[in-house]
């Protein structure tokens, strides 16, 4: 399945640039994604995400931080939420506002342990090259680069939301 990326325009339908918001009217630019929770599908959607961010002329640091957070969130869902079942659908909504990029990710995979996003310590990196950890950085990066991180289980769905601020 090809990832479905829908660029929704602000309420003013005459607007032609995706992800542009108008603070005077309160219009919010939105990018909506629907992808199958498989690693190759996650990788495939980033070309469209990157193009939407470029078209919106997001500041470089905000664009990079948002792409890192989205990559970690989407990969975590694909790898862990559906680890013991067929991959399901991930729905993600991104809203550009005057205080950063807000996102909401929804999936119907396994519930997050303890109904709480992990809050790990940064893995030890002052070790020999061969002893460097391969993982353990994802949630540390997500928590470092976001604000207002929230998780809830609504019915059979996981809802994870946060804001990637202009200045983390």
PDB file of C-alpha atoms in Angstrom:
ATOM      1  CA  UNK A   1       0.000   0.000   0.000  1.00  0.00           C
ATOM      2  CA  UNK A   2       1.285   3.455  -0.847  1.00  0.00           C
ATOM      3  CA  UNK A   3       1.207   5.795   2.146  1.00  0.00           C
ATOM      4  CA  UNK A   4      -1.747   8.155   1.929  1.00  0.00           C
ATOM      5  CA  UNK A   5      -0.638  11.698   2.603  1.00  0.00           C
ATOM      6  CA  UNK A   6      -3.337  14.324   2.474  1.00  0.00           C
ATOM      7  CA  UNK A   7      -2.417  17.966   2.643  1.00  0.00           C
ATOM      8  CA  UNK A   8      -5.418  19.790   4.005  1.00  0.00           C
ATOM      9  CA  UNK A   9      -5.544  23.469   3.283  1.00  0.00           C
ATOM     10  CA  UNK A  10      -6.535  26.179   5.725  1.00  0.00           C
ATOM     11  CA  UNK A  11     -10.247  26.975   5.896  1.00  0.00           C
ATOM     12  CA  UNK A  12      -9.665  29.553   3.165  1.00  0.00           C
ATOM     13  CA  UNK A  13      -9.836  27.146   0.218  1.00  0.00           C
ATOM     14  CA  UNK A  14      -8.200  29.682  -2.096  1.00  0.00           C
ATOM     15  CA  UNK A  15      -4.898  29.035  -0.279  1.00  0.00           C
ATOM     16  CA  UNK A  16      -2.479  27.043  -2.387  1.00  0.00           C
ATOM     17  CA  UNK A  17       0.500  26.500  -0.081  1.00  0.00           C
ATOM     18  CA  UNK A  18       0.253  23.490   2.222  1.00  0.00           C
ATOM     19  CA  UNK A  19       1.088  23.916   5.908  1.00  0.00           C
ATOM     20  CA  UNK A  20       0.802  27.716   5.845  1.00  0.00           C
ATOM     21  CA  UNK A  21      -1.147  29.129   8.779  1.00  0.00           C
ATOM     22  CA  UNK A  22      -2.773  32.514   9.076  1.00  0.00           C
ATOM     23  CA  UNK A  23      -2.582  33.844  12.650  1.00  0.00           C
ATOM     24  CA  UNK A  24      -4.965  36.728  11.830  1.00  0.00           C
ATOM     25  CA  UNK A  25      -7.824  34.450  10.818  1.00  0.00           C
ATOM     26  CA  UNK A  26      -6.989  31.543  13.114  1.00  0.00           C
ATOM     27  CA  UNK A  27      -6.693  29.202  10.157  1.00  0.00           C
ATOM     28  CA  UNK A  28      -4.464  26.261  10.939  1.00  0.00           C
ATOM     29  CA  UNK A  29      -2.437  24.468   8.328  1.00  0.00           C
ATOM     30  CA  UNK A  30      -2.797  20.729   8.568  1.00  0.00           C
ATOM     31  CA  UNK A  31      -1.085  17.681   7.151  1.00  0.00           C
ATOM     32  CA  UNK A  32      -2.915  14.371   7.555  1.00  0.00           C
ATOM     33  CA  UNK A  33      -1.226  10.994   7.088  1.00  0.00           C
ATOM     34  CA  UNK A  34      -2.566   7.463   6.928  1.00  0.00           C
ATOM     35  CA  UNK A  35       0.001   4.695   6.658  1.00  0.00           C
ATOM     36  CA  UNK A  36       0.219   0.992   7.344  1.00  0.00           C
ATOM     37  CA  UNK A  37       2.367   0.347  10.434  1.00  0.00           C
ATOM     38  CA  UNK A  38       5.261  -1.270   8.566  1.00  0.00           C
ATOM     39  CA  UNK A  39       8.840   0.045   8.568  1.00  0.00           C
ATOM     40  CA  UNK A  40       8.944   0.407   4.779  1.00  0.00           C
ATOM     41  CA  UNK A  41       5.665   2.369   4.807  1.00  0.00           C
ATOM     42  CA  UNK A  42       6.992   4.653   7.543  1.00  0.00           C
ATOM     43  CA  UNK A  43      10.139   5.349   5.516  1.00  0.00           C
ATOM     44  CA  UNK A  44       8.048   5.948   2.404  1.00  0.00           C
ATOM     45  CA  UNK A  45       5.931   8.723   3.895  1.00  0.00           C
ATOM     46  CA  UNK A  46       8.885  10.934   4.790  1.00  0.00           C
ATOM     47  CA  UNK A  47       9.429  12.185   1.247  1.00  0.00           C
ATOM     48  CA  UNK A  48       5.918  13.665   1.309  1.00  0.00           C
ATOM     49  CA  UNK A  49       6.358  15.029   4.832  1.00  0.00           C
ATOM     50  CA  UNK A  50       9.657  16.650   3.881  1.00  0.00           C
ATOM     51  CA  UNK A  51       8.119  18.214   0.752  1.00  0.00           C
ATOM     52  CA  UNK A  52       5.190  19.629   2.744  1.00  0.00           C
ATOM     53  CA  UNK A  53       7.578  21.141   5.296  1.00  0.00           C
ATOM     54  CA  UNK A  54       9.733  22.628   2.538  1.00  0.00           C
ATOM     55  CA  UNK A  55       6.682  24.129   0.835  1.00  0.00           C
ATOM     56  CA  UNK A  56       5.587  25.623   4.164  1.00  0.00           C
ATOM     57  CA  UNK A  57       9.047  27.150   4.560  1.00  0.00           C
ATOM     58  CA  UNK A  58       9.361  25.831   8.093  1.00  0.00           C
ATOM     59  CA  UNK A  59      12.532  27.007   9.792  1.00  0.00           C
ATOM     60  CA  UNK A  60      15.279  24.449   9.324  1.00  0.00           C
ATOM     61  CA  UNK A  61      15.625  23.545  13.017  1.00  0.00           C
ATOM     62  CA  UNK A  62      11.873  23.076  13.471  1.00  0.00           C
ATOM     63  CA  UNK A  63      11.668  20.959  10.297  1.00  0.00           C
ATOM     64  CA  UNK A  64      14.555  18.728  11.365  1.00  0.00           C
ATOM     65  CA  UNK A  65      13.272  18.351  14.940  1.00  0.00           C
ATOM     66  CA  UNK A  66       9.783  17.520  13.690  1.00  0.00           C
ATOM     67  CA  UNK A  67      11.099  14.932  11.241  1.00  0.00           C
ATOM     68  CA  UNK A  68      13.190  13.291  13.994  1.00  0.00           C
ATOM     69  CA  UNK A  69      10.219  13.135  16.372  1.00  0.00           C
ATOM     70  CA  UNK A  70       7.867  11.794  13.696  1.00  0.00           C
ATOM     71  CA  UNK A  71      10.394   9.160  12.622  1.00  0.00           C
ATOM     72  CA  UNK A  72      10.771   7.959  16.209  1.00  0.00           C
ATOM     73  CA  UNK A  73       7.030   7.970  16.927  1.00  0.00           C
ATOM     74  CA  UNK A  74       6.044   6.219  13.697  1.00  0.00           C
ATOM     75  CA  UNK A  75       8.842   3.655  13.961  1.00  0.00           C
ATOM     76  CA  UNK A  76       7.926   2.918  17.600  1.00  0.00           C
ATOM     77  CA  UNK A  77       4.323   2.312  16.587  1.00  0.00           C
ATOM     78  CA  UNK A  78       5.343   0.059  13.687  1.00  0.00           C
ATOM     79  CA  UNK A  79       7.884  -1.906  15.738  1.00  0.00           C
ATOM     80  CA  UNK A  80       6.202  -2.169  19.135  1.00  0.00           C
ATOM     81  CA  UNK A  81       2.482  -1.461  18.917  1.00  0.00           C
ATOM     82  CA  UNK A  82       1.978  -4.145  16.274  1.00  0.00           C
ATOM     83  CA  UNK A  83       4.811  -6.508  17.260  1.00  0.00           C
ATOM     84  CA  UNK A  84       2.525  -9.500  17.826  1.00  0.00           C
ATOM     85  CA  UNK A  85      -0.216  -8.811  15.297  1.00  0.00           C
ATOM     86  CA  UNK A  86      -0.667  -7.827  11.655  1.00  0.00           C
ATOM     87  CA  UNK A  87       0.235  -4.181  10.976  1.00  0.00           C
ATOM     88  CA  UNK A  88      -2.661  -1.793  11.331  1.00  0.00           C
ATOM     89  CA  UNK A  89      -3.289   1.743  10.260  1.00  0.00           C
ATOM     90  CA  UNK A  90      -1.525   4.764  11.750  1.00  0.00           C
ATOM     91  CA  UNK A  91      -3.346   8.055  11.413  1.00  0.00           C
ATOM     92  CA  UNK A  92      -1.345  11.176  12.066  1.00  0.00           C
ATOM     93  CA  UNK A  93      -2.372  14.789  11.996  1.00  0.00           C
ATOM     94  CA  UNK A  94       0.106  17.678  12.035  1.00  0.00           C
ATOM     95  CA  UNK A  95      -0.954  21.257  12.694  1.00  0.00           C
ATOM     96  CA  UNK A  96       1.313  24.249  12.239  1.00  0.00           C
ATOM     97  CA  UNK A  97       0.673  26.968  14.810  1.00  0.00           C
ATOM     98  CA  UNK A  98       2.419  30.038  16.124  1.00  0.00           C
ATOM     99  CA  UNK A  99       4.078  27.958  18.855  1.00  0.00           C
ATOM    100  CA  UNK A 100       5.345  25.056  16.749  1.00  0.00           C
ATOM    101  CA  UNK A 101       4.053  21.901  15.105  1.00  0.00           C
ATOM    102  CA  UNK A 102       1.423  19.920  17.001  1.00  0.00           C
ATOM    103  CA  UNK A 103       0.884  16.274  16.168  1.00  0.00           C
ATOM    104  CA  UNK A 104      -1.599  13.566  17.041  1.00  0.00           C
ATOM    105  CA  UNK A 105      -0.823   9.925  16.220  1.00  0.00           C
ATOM    106  CA  UNK A 106      -3.597   7.341  16.510  1.00  0.00           C
ATOM    107  CA  UNK A 107      -3.223   3.575  16.138  1.00  0.00           C
ATOM    108  CA  UNK A 108      -5.150   0.531  17.273  1.00  0.00           C
ATOM    109  CA  UNK A 109      -2.130  -1.496  18.350  1.00  0.00           C
ATOM    110  CA  UNK A 110      -1.140  -2.705  21.797  1.00  0.00           C
ATOM    111  CA  UNK A 111      -1.705  -0.399  24.738  1.00  0.00           C
ATOM    112  CA  UNK A 112       1.384   1.446  25.967  1.00  0.00           C
ATOM    113  CA  UNK A 113       2.769  -0.183  29.148  1.00  0.00           C
ATOM    114  CA  UNK A 114       1.505   1.576  32.283  1.00  0.00           C
ATOM    115  CA  UNK A 115      -0.533   3.888  30.020  1.00  0.00           C
ATOM    116  CA  UNK A 116       2.492   6.196  29.983  1.00  0.00           C
ATOM    117  CA  UNK A 117       5.145   7.043  27.389  1.00  0.00           C
ATOM    118  CA  UNK A 118       8.553   5.781  28.495  1.00  0.00           C
ATOM    119  CA  UNK A 119      10.848   8.273  30.214  1.00  0.00           C
ATOM    120  CA  UNK A 120      14.246   6.611  29.891  1.00  0.00           C
ATOM    121  CA  UNK A 121      17.663   7.817  30.887  1.00  0.00           C
ATOM    122  CA  UNK A 122      20.043   8.519  28.031  1.00  0.00           C
ATOM    123  CA  UNK A 123      21.946   5.294  27.308  1.00  0.00           C
ATOM    124  CA  UNK A 124      25.624   5.225  28.288  1.00  0.00           C
ATOM    125  CA  UNK A 125      27.727   6.411  25.348  1.00  0.00           C
ATOM    126  CA  UNK A 126      31.077   6.819  27.064  1.00  0.00           C
ATOM    127  CA  UNK A 127      32.045   3.257  26.151  1.00  0.00           C
ATOM    128  CA  UNK A 128      34.157   1.453  23.583  1.00  0.00           C
ATOM    129  CA  UNK A 129      32.860   1.728  20.010  1.00  0.00           C
ATOM    130  CA  UNK A 130      31.826  -1.940  19.903  1.00  0.00           C
ATOM    131  CA  UNK A 131      29.872  -1.508  23.151  1.00  0.00           C
ATOM    132  CA  UNK A 132      27.744   1.437  21.993  1.00  0.00           C
ATOM    133  CA  UNK A 133      24.027   0.704  22.362  1.00  0.00           C
ATOM    134  CA  UNK A 134      22.006   0.250  19.180  1.00  0.00           C
ATOM    135  CA  UNK A 135      18.791   1.539  20.666  1.00  0.00           C
ATOM    136  CA  UNK A 136      17.337   3.362  23.610  1.00  0.00           C
ATOM    137  CA  UNK A 137      17.575   6.867  22.188  1.00  0.00           C
ATOM    138  CA  UNK A 138      14.078   7.184  20.681  1.00  0.00           C
ATOM    139  CA  UNK A 139      11.987   8.191  23.672  1.00  0.00           C
ATOM    140  CA  UNK A 140      14.824  10.316  25.011  1.00  0.00           C
ATOM    141  CA  UNK A 141      14.804  12.263  21.717  1.00  0.00           C
ATOM    142  CA  UNK A 142      11.012  12.499  21.644  1.00  0.00           C
ATOM    143  CA  UNK A 143      10.886  13.874  25.188  1.00  0.00           C
ATOM    144  CA  UNK A 144      13.808  16.254  24.581  1.00  0.00           C
ATOM    145  CA  UNK A 145      12.381  17.732  21.373  1.00  0.00           C
ATOM    146  CA  UNK A 146       8.706  18.002  22.391  1.00  0.00           C
ATOM    147  CA  UNK A 147       6.501  19.808  24.861  1.00  0.00           C
ATOM    148  CA  UNK A 148       3.010  18.954  26.064  1.00  0.00           C
ATOM    149  CA  UNK A 149       3.503  15.202  25.468  1.00  0.00           C
ATOM    150  CA  UNK A 150       0.311  13.271  26.236  1.00  0.00           C
ATOM    151  CA  UNK A 151      -0.810   9.668  25.816  1.00  0.00           C
ATOM    152  CA  UNK A 152      -4.250   8.181  26.267  1.00  0.00           C
ATOM    153  CA  UNK A 153      -6.056   5.019  25.365  1.00  0.00           C
ATOM    154  CA  UNK A 154      -9.435   5.832  23.844  1.00  0.00           C
ATOM    155  CA  UNK A 155     -11.465   2.681  23.342  1.00  0.00           C
ATOM    156  CA  UNK A 156      -9.162   0.380  21.387  1.00  0.00           C
ATOM    157  CA  UNK A 157      -6.901   3.167  20.104  1.00  0.00           C
ATOM    158  CA  UNK A 158      -3.685   4.766  21.312  1.00  0.00           C
ATOM    159  CA  UNK A 159      -3.560   8.552  21.094  1.00  0.00           C
ATOM    160  CA  UNK A 160      -0.158  10.218  21.372  1.00  0.00           C
ATOM    161  CA  UNK A 161       0.115  13.970  20.986  1.00  0.00           C
ATOM    162  CA  UNK A 162       2.745  16.620  21.518  1.00  0.00           C
ATOM    163  CA  UNK A 163       4.091  19.924  20.270  1.00  0.00           C
ATOM    164  CA  UNK A 164       7.468  20.407  18.636  1.00  0.00           C
ATOM    165  CA  UNK A 165       8.254  24.006  19.623  1.00  0.00           C
ATOM    166  CA  UNK A 166      10.235  26.504  17.594  1.00  0.00           C
ATOM    167  CA  UNK A 167      12.823  26.494  20.386  1.00  0.00           C
ATOM    168  CA  UNK A 168      12.991  23.125  22.189  1.00  0.00           C
TER     169      UNK A 168
END
